[in-house]
Amino acid sequence: MDELKVYFVDVLLPLHLPGTYTYRVPQELNGQVKVGARVVVQFGAKNARMYSALVRRIHQEAPHWRSKYIMGVLDEEPIVTERQMEFWEWLARYYMCSPGDVMACALPAGLKLASESAVTIHPEFSGELSSLSKLETNVVQLLSEHPVMRVVDISRAIGVQKIMPLIRGMIEREIVMIDEELKERFRPKKSAYVLLPAEYQDEESQRALFDELERKKRVKQVEVLMQFLQLSKFGKEEVPKRDLPQGSALQTLIKNGILAVEERVESRLKDYCGDDLVDPSSIVLNEEQQQAFDCLNASMLECLSADISHSNNQTIKQSGNQKPVWLLHGVTSSGKTEVYIKLIDEVVRSGRQALFLLPEIALTAQIINRLRKYFGDKVGVYHSRFSMSERTEVWQRTLTGGYQVLLGARSAVFLPFKDLALVIVDEEHDTSYKQYEPAPRYQARDAALYLARLWGARTVLGSATPSVETYYNAQTGKYELATLTKRYGGFTLPEVTCVDMKEAFRQGQVKGHFSSTLLQAIEEALLQKRQVILFQNRRGFSLRLECDDCHEVPHCIHCDVSLVYHKATNSLRCHYCGYSIPVPSECPACHSTHLKMTGVGTERIEEDLQIMFPEARVARMDLDSTLQKNQYLELLNDFEQHKIDILVGTQMVTKGLDFERVSVVGIINADNIINYPSFRSYEHAFQQMTQVSGRAGRHGTGGRVILQTYNPHHQVIENVMKADYKALYEEQIQERRIFLYPPYYRLIEITLKHRDPEVLNAAADWMAQQLRGVFAARVMGPEYPLVSRIRGLYLKTVTLRFEKSEPLSDAKRVILQIGDDLTKQEGWSGVTVIYDVDPL
């Protein structure tokens, strides 16, 4: 950039805004601004806030309005690559959101800065309170005690939620003023290290030093100095200051120059420091695994050997004759991970990068240990349970090429890769890959496919129960297919026993919520020192509290759902908004005291097991029991080390966990999973039950699965018992073809929200009418969803379906325009319109 020329930058802000905004570069900053780096800008008209924005383009095209100047440059080098930005722009287009939504989701919080509004008393304010309202007087009195306060703190202190109209009025009358302060959220971790100055490095000077201290009777200083010399190998190494006795003796030694202190930047991340790395070539594959690996590796090697310049900013075209996407369809415990590791080894030895996606954070604990066993500190981990600073460090280290293998949940697709060659999506069918709130409402599996395409990389989708869409793509030749039909090590799949609960009740073979068959299997497993997993896809103690006389059920005041009883807190709680009330002693409708708990959740199952098996160690794994940062890790570690005998859980226990001692899996109520109003319910039920069944007998102990149901002849139950995925697929694909669902059609679901149901109905009817004028019979609805009110907002949905062959870019533009037109209509500005492409 020429220092004398006038430059402008188009910047991206982490806000729900339609595109980029143009700012002018001050001449003193010419040459310092780079595409992909952050700059500080003011955004907004009155009392504009400051934000860190990303530079998307540098140019000399002056806008037709007077542009603001950027206020500063935060990065010397880009923190986001050109290819990342291209990926973000695709996500915004495909999932019908703004680029700012994607930026807000993609960047770790430590790299997103927004100013805080600090309120102070205006220097021209006379101090006269007689003309002020009561609330204004309260604000002035607060600021006299606390000269600088955040707007949010003032709001809390005086008990007014919508405080800004009050503050604006006081600003106009010069009673108070607002300053915007931008604070850096991420700070490198620094630690103090103690070292021995050069003049005391030799033995003779150290002896003289001790003599001097002893002569002056500095006993404590001698002790500290002796401890330092032992830890530092007589001054040859630095010692963390925290490892030395803290106190005046240490401070005096530092003050007198006998010891020196220097600060070092330290990583918050725990690097693998093991010296006993295992060569991946030592992994012995069975015949099926070897065949699958040979096919996948041929495609991988073609990608790695392609003559491609990876440093340019252009999308890399797929090269060669091999298809870039493979489905690895292997039964549970068939050894898919061993195949993944061998493929990753090829990538690591070529000097390029691999991304390994997992659906749940809980799975990363086991997989990270397996990968680090082979690749050591080349492996980086990224997920939402990391702190803000940890996520920022992983981002920065990935940007500089510090990791070759990146492992994480769905957000890992946003990392700044340097040279991506392989993307693995394990358990690709899992619904956890879908983000629901906030925008972008993306499917990480599909996003990973596009990301791999940008890099010319190969993608491996792995699952024992692939999604119908993925298997369809493999069957129709869009993807290549590799199959593993046997368990690794020659072990057999678990025996599945179906218990007819109607018949069991009739014969008196049910105790609580357990059939005698399940109780006997649990007892035998405990006697053999084996472990048990029980799956119940409902958390809480009981699903609802019901009056026996009038059948009234307490409901959430904000959502159209009944409250769930949680015994641990003795409260009724809403699982949508968190609203809770104490358990009533009488019915609020008829005042009857005849209240009963109906339905069962994981909390109730856990308590019943503790009563039935008092010697067993029982634990629960659900959202309530894993709220704290590393709670799920502690649970899994305890289960792996056999400190837990029975693990009760929701769908968190159905994922790809691998435990040696699990011999029994119980599915408490299979019907709850099947009878869900969705065209995907049978597919999801089969996947969940098959996956949790696969946790049993993985290491040759002879696994058993007890499946409790009131409908033993249901087609999904029969498919699970036979482990027959193909039968389920054939049934589902026929239904999807007849009823015009994916994979033959694509869906776009539009949800409208408003506090007033009449306003919502009018807006939804208008939008459906406008859409039908363009898309005719492709429009379904509007209709109320299963839960029609959440957090005080009423909901209605309109669904559009398009043939798979239809290009959707023009259709999406029309849909977005109609949505914008709706919010501009008088009286409808408060209606929120949400777009969900490819809903689950």
mmCIF file of C-alpha atoms in Angstrom, residues 30-302:
data_model
loop_
_atom_site.group_PDB
_atom_site.id
_atom_site.type_symbol
_atom_site.label_atom_id
_atom_site.label_comp_id
_atom_site.label_asym_id
_atom_site.label_seq_id
_atom_site.Cartn_x
_atom_site.Cartn_y
_atom_site.Cartn_z
ATOM 1 C CA ASN A 30 -1.392 2.522 5.168
ATOM 2 C CA GLY A 31 0.677 -0.615 4.802
ATOM 3 C CA GLN A 32 -0.395 -1.996 8.178
ATOM 4 C CA VAL A 33 -3.839 -3.284 7.148
ATOM 5 C CA LYS A 34 -4.103 -6.803 5.717
ATOM 6 C CA VAL A 35 -6.985 -8.902 4.436
ATOM 7 C CA GLY A 36 -8.022 -11.367 7.169
ATOM 8 C CA ALA A 37 -6.655 -9.203 10.002
ATOM 9 C CA ARG A 38 -8.736 -7.395 12.619
ATOM 10 C CA VAL A 39 -9.230 -3.661 12.801
ATOM 11 C CA VAL A 40 -11.117 -1.516 15.317
ATOM 12 C CA VAL A 41 -14.176 0.301 13.943
ATOM 13 C CA GLN A 42 -17.105 2.271 15.315
ATOM 14 C CA PHE A 43 -20.479 0.991 14.164
ATOM 15 C CA GLY A 44 -23.818 2.687 14.586
ATOM 16 C CA ALA A 45 -25.104 6.238 14.534
ATOM 17 C CA LYS A 46 -25.675 7.594 18.037
ATOM 18 C CA ASN A 47 -23.360 6.423 20.802
ATOM 19 C CA ALA A 48 -21.656 4.097 18.322
ATOM 20 C CA ARG A 49 -20.022 1.031 19.808
ATOM 21 C CA MET A 50 -16.563 -0.160 18.891
ATOM 22 C CA TYR A 51 -15.992 -3.628 17.432
ATOM 23 C CA SER A 52 -13.142 -5.705 16.127
ATOM 24 C CA ALA A 53 -13.949 -6.255 12.446
ATOM 25 C CA LEU A 54 -12.271 -8.490 9.872
ATOM 26 C CA VAL A 55 -10.856 -6.915 6.729
ATOM 27 C CA ARG A 56 -12.412 -8.621 3.701
ATOM 28 C CA ARG A 57 -11.095 -6.358 0.926
ATOM 29 C CA ILE A 58 -8.677 -3.420 0.516
ATOM 30 C CA HIS A 59 -9.404 -1.036 -2.368
ATOM 31 C CA GLN A 60 -9.469 2.581 -3.550
ATOM 32 C CA GLU A 61 -13.143 2.760 -4.524
ATOM 33 C CA ALA A 62 -14.569 5.631 -2.484
ATOM 34 C CA PRO A 63 -18.204 4.992 -1.396
ATOM 35 C CA HIS A 64 -21.012 7.461 -2.225
ATOM 36 C CA TRP A 65 -21.256 8.473 1.424
ATOM 37 C CA ARG A 66 -18.816 9.867 3.929
ATOM 38 C CA SER A 67 -17.105 6.855 5.440
ATOM 39 C CA LYS A 68 -15.749 6.601 8.960
ATOM 40 C CA TYR A 69 -12.079 5.911 9.604
ATOM 41 C CA ILE A 70 -10.868 2.676 11.106
ATOM 42 C CA MET A 71 -9.587 3.411 14.601
ATOM 43 C CA GLY A 72 -6.720 0.961 14.831
ATOM 44 C CA VAL A 73 -5.141 -2.270 13.659
ATOM 45 C CA LEU A 74 -5.185 -5.269 16.032
ATOM 46 C CA ASP A 75 -3.198 -7.854 14.050
ATOM 47 C CA GLU A 76 0.090 -7.624 12.234
ATOM 48 C CA GLU A 77 -0.772 -10.787 10.273
ATOM 49 C CA PRO A 78 -4.144 -12.242 9.186
ATOM 50 C CA ILE A 79 -5.956 -14.418 11.717
ATOM 51 C CA VAL A 80 -8.388 -15.733 9.075
ATOM 52 C CA THR A 81 -7.327 -17.138 5.712
ATOM 53 C CA GLU A 82 -8.826 -16.353 2.328
ATOM 54 C CA ARG A 83 -10.089 -19.920 1.965
ATOM 55 C CA GLN A 84 -11.789 -19.669 5.374
ATOM 56 C CA MET A 85 -13.621 -16.558 4.248
ATOM 57 C CA GLU A 86 -14.730 -18.332 1.103
ATOM 58 C CA PHE A 87 -16.026 -21.148 3.319
ATOM 59 C CA TRP A 88 -17.880 -18.659 5.527
ATOM 60 C CA GLU A 89 -19.505 -17.023 2.512
ATOM 61 C CA TRP A 90 -20.718 -20.407 1.253
ATOM 62 C CA LEU A 91 -22.191 -21.180 4.695
ATOM 63 C CA ALA A 92 -24.022 -17.834 4.702
ATOM 64 C CA ARG A 93 -25.448 -18.436 1.216
ATOM 65 C CA TYR A 94 -26.408 -22.069 1.746
ATOM 66 C CA TYR A 95 -27.894 -21.726 5.246
ATOM 67 C CA MET A 96 -29.597 -18.392 4.507
ATOM 68 C CA CYS A 97 -27.957 -16.245 7.164
ATOM 69 C CA SER A 98 -25.647 -13.253 7.162
ATOM 70 C CA PRO A 99 -21.815 -13.482 6.889
ATOM 71 C CA GLY A 100 -21.718 -11.718 10.260
ATOM 72 C CA ASP A 101 -23.681 -14.615 11.804
ATOM 73 C CA VAL A 102 -21.043 -17.016 10.511
ATOM 74 C CA MET A 103 -18.185 -14.849 11.773
ATOM 75 C CA ALA A 104 -19.782 -14.640 15.237
ATOM 76 C CA CYS A 105 -20.104 -18.435 15.306
ATOM 77 C CA ALA A 106 -16.715 -19.239 13.782
ATOM 78 C CA LEU A 107 -14.285 -16.980 15.642
ATOM 79 C CA PRO A 108 -13.398 -17.946 19.223
ATOM 80 C CA ALA A 109 -14.685 -15.429 21.772
ATOM 81 C CA GLY A 110 -11.145 -14.291 22.596
ATOM 82 C CA LEU A 111 -10.804 -12.836 19.087
ATOM 83 C CA LYS A 112 -14.168 -11.024 19.057
ATOM 84 C CA LEU A 113 -14.058 -7.646 20.764
ATOM 85 C CA ALA A 114 -16.951 -5.288 21.426
ATOM 86 C CA SER A 115 -16.832 -2.159 23.525
ATOM 87 C CA GLU A 116 -18.682 -1.748 26.789
ATOM 88 C CA SER A 117 -20.693 1.400 27.437
ATOM 89 C CA ALA A 118 -19.339 3.162 30.523
ATOM 90 C CA VAL A 119 -21.668 5.781 32.030
ATOM 91 C CA THR A 120 -20.295 8.789 33.973
ATOM 92 C CA ILE A 121 -21.761 12.061 35.258
ATOM 93 C CA HIS A 122 -21.464 14.838 32.668
ATOM 94 C CA PRO A 123 -18.836 17.449 33.696
ATOM 95 C CA GLU A 124 -21.368 20.245 32.976
ATOM 96 C CA PHE A 125 -24.068 18.786 35.257
ATOM 97 C CA SER A 126 -24.844 21.246 38.086
ATOM 98 C CA GLY A 127 -25.868 18.596 40.604
ATOM 99 C CA GLU A 128 -29.414 19.989 40.960
ATOM 100 C CA LEU A 129 -31.785 17.027 41.546
ATOM 101 C CA SER A 130 -35.145 18.795 41.908
ATOM 102 C CA SER A 131 -35.915 18.660 38.178
ATOM 103 C CA LEU A 132 -35.056 14.949 37.868
ATOM 104 C CA SER A 133 -37.455 12.028 38.008
ATOM 105 C CA LYS A 134 -37.144 9.407 40.705
ATOM 106 C CA LEU A 135 -35.295 6.988 38.370
ATOM 107 C CA GLU A 136 -32.962 9.722 37.106
ATOM 108 C CA THR A 137 -32.183 10.684 40.708
ATOM 109 C CA ASN A 138 -31.363 7.028 41.463
ATOM 110 C CA VAL A 139 -28.942 6.948 38.502
ATOM 111 C CA VAL A 140 -27.167 10.156 39.618
ATOM 112 C CA GLN A 141 -26.879 8.888 43.197
ATOM 113 C CA LEU A 142 -25.408 5.602 41.936
ATOM 114 C CA LEU A 143 -22.834 7.421 39.815
ATOM 115 C CA SER A 144 -21.869 9.667 42.712
ATOM 116 C CA GLU A 145 -20.932 6.529 44.676
ATOM 117 C CA HIS A 146 -19.456 4.670 41.657
ATOM 118 C CA PRO A 147 -18.107 7.271 39.166
ATOM 119 C CA VAL A 148 -17.927 4.800 36.238
ATOM 120 C CA MET A 149 -20.610 2.135 35.742
ATOM 121 C CA ARG A 150 -21.641 -0.175 32.923
ATOM 122 C CA VAL A 151 -25.170 0.244 31.556
ATOM 123 C CA VAL A 152 -26.035 -3.326 32.540
ATOM 124 C CA ASP A 153 -24.919 -2.696 36.146
ATOM 125 C CA ILE A 154 -27.076 0.432 36.397
ATOM 126 C CA SER A 155 -30.011 -1.559 35.015
ATOM 127 C CA ARG A 156 -29.609 -4.214 37.708
ATOM 128 C CA ALA A 157 -29.059 -1.703 40.510
ATOM 129 C CA ILE A 158 -32.234 0.328 39.915
ATOM 130 C CA GLY A 159 -34.339 -2.626 38.749
ATOM 131 C CA VAL A 160 -35.198 -1.366 35.252
ATOM 132 C CA GLN A 161 -34.668 -3.778 32.350
ATOM 133 C CA LYS A 162 -35.011 -1.367 29.408
ATOM 134 C CA ILE A 163 -32.658 1.299 30.718
ATOM 135 C CA MET A 164 -31.389 2.863 27.473
ATOM 136 C CA PRO A 165 -34.350 5.230 26.841
ATOM 137 C CA LEU A 166 -33.769 6.684 30.335
ATOM 138 C CA ILE A 167 -29.989 6.986 29.765
ATOM 139 C CA ARG A 168 -30.471 8.605 26.326
ATOM 140 C CA GLY A 169 -32.765 11.227 27.815
ATOM 141 C CA MET A 170 -30.174 12.040 30.482
ATOM 142 C CA ILE A 171 -27.441 12.250 27.819
ATOM 143 C CA GLU A 172 -29.493 14.767 25.773
ATOM 144 C CA ARG A 173 -29.916 16.948 28.887
ATOM 145 C CA GLU A 174 -26.176 16.658 29.672
ATOM 146 C CA ILE A 175 -26.747 14.927 33.003
ATOM 147 C CA VAL A 176 -24.631 11.881 32.125
ATOM 148 C CA MET A 177 -22.324 10.870 29.282
ATOM 149 C CA ILE A 178 -21.272 7.560 27.766
ATOM 150 C CA ASP A 179 -17.807 6.463 26.767
ATOM 151 C CA GLU A 180 -17.080 3.315 24.800
ATOM 152 C CA GLU A 181 -14.158 1.198 26.005
ATOM 153 C CA LEU A 182 -12.753 -1.682 23.958
ATOM 154 C CA LYS A 183 -11.095 -4.386 26.029
ATOM 155 C CA GLU A 184 -8.907 -7.226 24.753
ATOM 156 C CA ARG A 185 -10.527 -10.433 25.987
ATOM 157 C CA PHE A 186 -7.643 -12.813 25.330
ATOM 158 C CA ARG A 187 -4.369 -12.365 27.151
ATOM 159 C CA PRO A 188 -1.453 -14.795 26.840
ATOM 160 C CA LYS A 189 -0.789 -16.673 30.041
ATOM 161 C CA LYS A 190 2.438 -15.493 31.638
ATOM 162 C CA SER A 191 4.402 -17.160 34.426
ATOM 163 C CA ALA A 192 7.386 -15.940 36.410
ATOM 164 C CA TYR A 193 10.581 -18.041 36.253
ATOM 165 C CA VAL A 194 13.524 -17.683 38.619
ATOM 166 C CA LEU A 195 17.085 -18.022 37.324
ATOM 167 C CA LEU A 196 20.610 -17.551 38.634
ATOM 168 C CA PRO A 197 22.489 -14.479 37.340
ATOM 169 C CA ALA A 198 25.728 -15.071 35.384
ATOM 170 C CA GLU A 199 27.995 -13.941 38.252
ATOM 171 C CA TYR A 200 26.794 -16.827 40.431
ATOM 172 C CA GLN A 201 26.991 -19.625 37.873
ATOM 173 C CA ASP A 202 30.346 -21.111 38.981
ATOM 174 C CA GLU A 203 30.841 -23.200 42.118
ATOM 175 C CA GLU A 204 33.303 -20.812 43.756
ATOM 176 C CA SER A 205 30.946 -17.791 43.603
ATOM 177 C CA GLN A 206 28.070 -19.904 44.947
ATOM 178 C CA ARG A 207 30.211 -21.040 47.911
ATOM 179 C CA ALA A 208 31.149 -17.420 48.637
ATOM 180 C CA LEU A 209 27.486 -16.425 48.440
ATOM 181 C CA PHE A 210 26.442 -19.043 50.991
ATOM 182 C CA ASP A 211 29.291 -18.008 53.307
ATOM 183 C CA GLU A 212 28.131 -14.382 53.137
ATOM 184 C CA LEU A 213 24.487 -15.276 53.880
ATOM 185 C CA GLU A 214 25.439 -17.560 56.756
ATOM 186 C CA ARG A 215 27.723 -14.883 58.222
ATOM 187 C CA LYS A 216 24.773 -12.480 58.206
ATOM 188 C CA LYS A 217 22.564 -15.250 59.688
ATOM 189 C CA ARG A 218 20.098 -15.160 56.759
ATOM 190 C CA VAL A 219 18.793 -18.679 57.535
ATOM 191 C CA LYS A 220 15.543 -18.436 55.543
ATOM 192 C CA GLN A 221 17.362 -17.043 52.503
ATOM 193 C CA VAL A 222 19.881 -19.892 52.662
ATOM 194 C CA GLU A 223 17.042 -22.434 52.738
ATOM 195 C CA VAL A 224 15.275 -20.859 49.752
ATOM 196 C CA LEU A 225 18.532 -20.562 47.797
ATOM 197 C CA MET A 226 19.412 -24.195 48.528
ATOM 198 C CA GLN A 227 15.989 -25.341 47.349
ATOM 199 C CA PHE A 228 16.346 -23.261 44.179
ATOM 200 C CA LEU A 229 19.782 -24.759 43.392
ATOM 201 C CA GLN A 230 18.451 -28.286 43.828
ATOM 202 C CA LEU A 231 15.480 -27.655 41.517
ATOM 203 C CA SER A 232 17.586 -25.785 38.941
ATOM 204 C CA LYS A 233 20.396 -28.349 38.860
ATOM 205 C CA PHE A 234 22.727 -25.816 40.499
ATOM 206 C CA GLY A 235 21.630 -22.842 38.444
ATOM 207 C CA LYS A 236 21.689 -24.463 35.005
ATOM 208 C CA GLU A 237 17.899 -24.352 34.542
ATOM 209 C CA GLU A 238 15.058 -21.945 35.255
ATOM 210 C CA VAL A 239 12.564 -22.733 38.023
ATOM 211 C CA PRO A 240 8.896 -21.629 38.071
ATOM 212 C CA LYS A 241 8.530 -19.075 40.823
ATOM 213 C CA ARG A 242 5.416 -20.853 42.062
ATOM 214 C CA ASP A 243 7.564 -23.928 42.916
ATOM 215 C CA LEU A 244 9.633 -21.970 45.454
ATOM 216 C CA PRO A 245 8.561 -20.978 48.997
ATOM 217 C CA GLN A 246 6.696 -17.693 48.714
ATOM 218 C CA GLY A 247 7.614 -15.028 51.246
ATOM 219 C CA SER A 248 10.013 -12.269 52.199
ATOM 220 C CA ALA A 249 13.140 -14.464 51.926
ATOM 221 C CA LEU A 250 12.542 -15.087 48.195
ATOM 222 C CA GLN A 251 11.649 -11.432 47.573
ATOM 223 C CA THR A 252 14.835 -10.271 49.321
ATOM 224 C CA LEU A 253 17.003 -12.617 47.217
ATOM 225 C CA ILE A 254 15.390 -11.160 44.081
ATOM 226 C CA LYS A 255 15.665 -7.573 45.308
ATOM 227 C CA ASN A 256 19.385 -8.005 46.084
ATOM 228 C CA GLY A 257 20.094 -9.455 42.622
ATOM 229 C CA ILE A 258 21.066 -12.898 43.958
ATOM 230 C CA LEU A 259 18.164 -14.386 41.984
ATOM 231 C CA ALA A 260 16.584 -12.956 38.835
ATOM 232 C CA VAL A 261 12.978 -13.207 37.633
ATOM 233 C CA GLU A 262 11.798 -13.297 34.041
ATOM 234 C CA GLU A 263 8.282 -13.687 32.668
ATOM 235 C CA ARG A 264 7.550 -16.379 30.083
ATOM 236 C CA VAL A 265 4.460 -16.829 27.935
ATOM 237 C CA GLU A 266 3.007 -20.265 28.681
ATOM 238 C CA SER A 267 0.381 -22.296 26.900
ATOM 239 C CA ARG A 268 -2.860 -23.134 28.665
ATOM 240 C CA LEU A 269 -3.045 -26.312 26.598
ATOM 241 C CA LYS A 270 -1.717 -29.595 27.875
ATOM 242 C CA ASP A 271 0.719 -30.977 25.320
ATOM 243 C CA TYR A 272 1.369 -34.687 25.097
ATOM 244 C CA CYS A 273 4.856 -35.244 26.464
ATOM 245 C CA GLY A 274 5.084 -39.027 26.195
ATOM 246 C CA ASP A 275 8.242 -40.475 24.704
ATOM 247 C CA ASP A 276 6.699 -43.865 23.942
ATOM 248 C CA LEU A 277 4.936 -43.088 20.661
ATOM 249 C CA VAL A 278 3.690 -46.111 18.751
ATOM 250 C CA ASP A 279 4.297 -46.391 15.010
ATOM 251 C CA PRO A 280 0.912 -46.597 13.196
ATOM 252 C CA SER A 281 2.441 -49.217 10.907
ATOM 253 C CA SER A 282 2.318 -51.563 13.928
ATOM 254 C CA ILE A 283 -1.496 -51.680 13.663
ATOM 255 C CA VAL A 284 -2.470 -55.053 12.207
ATOM 256 C CA LEU A 285 -5.665 -54.906 10.162
ATOM 257 C CA ASN A 286 -7.911 -57.874 9.485
ATOM 258 C CA GLU A 287 -8.817 -58.837 5.934
ATOM 259 C CA GLU A 288 -11.908 -56.598 5.710
ATOM 260 C CA GLN A 289 -10.142 -53.637 7.260
ATOM 261 C CA GLN A 290 -7.185 -54.059 4.918
ATOM 262 C CA GLN A 291 -9.441 -54.120 1.866
ATOM 263 C CA ALA A 292 -11.234 -50.974 3.045
ATOM 264 C CA PHE A 293 -7.937 -49.249 3.844
ATOM 265 C CA ASP A 294 -6.411 -50.160 0.476
ATOM 266 C CA CYS A 295 -9.372 -48.613 -1.349
ATOM 267 C CA LEU A 296 -9.417 -45.484 0.794
ATOM 268 C CA ASN A 297 -5.647 -45.138 0.713
ATOM 269 C CA ALA A 298 -5.518 -45.325 -3.070
ATOM 270 C CA SER A 299 -7.799 -42.289 -3.159
ATOM 271 C CA MET A 300 -5.787 -40.627 -0.382
ATOM 272 C CA LEU A 301 -2.460 -41.138 -2.136
ATOM 273 C CA GLU A 302 -3.896 -39.747 -5.365
#
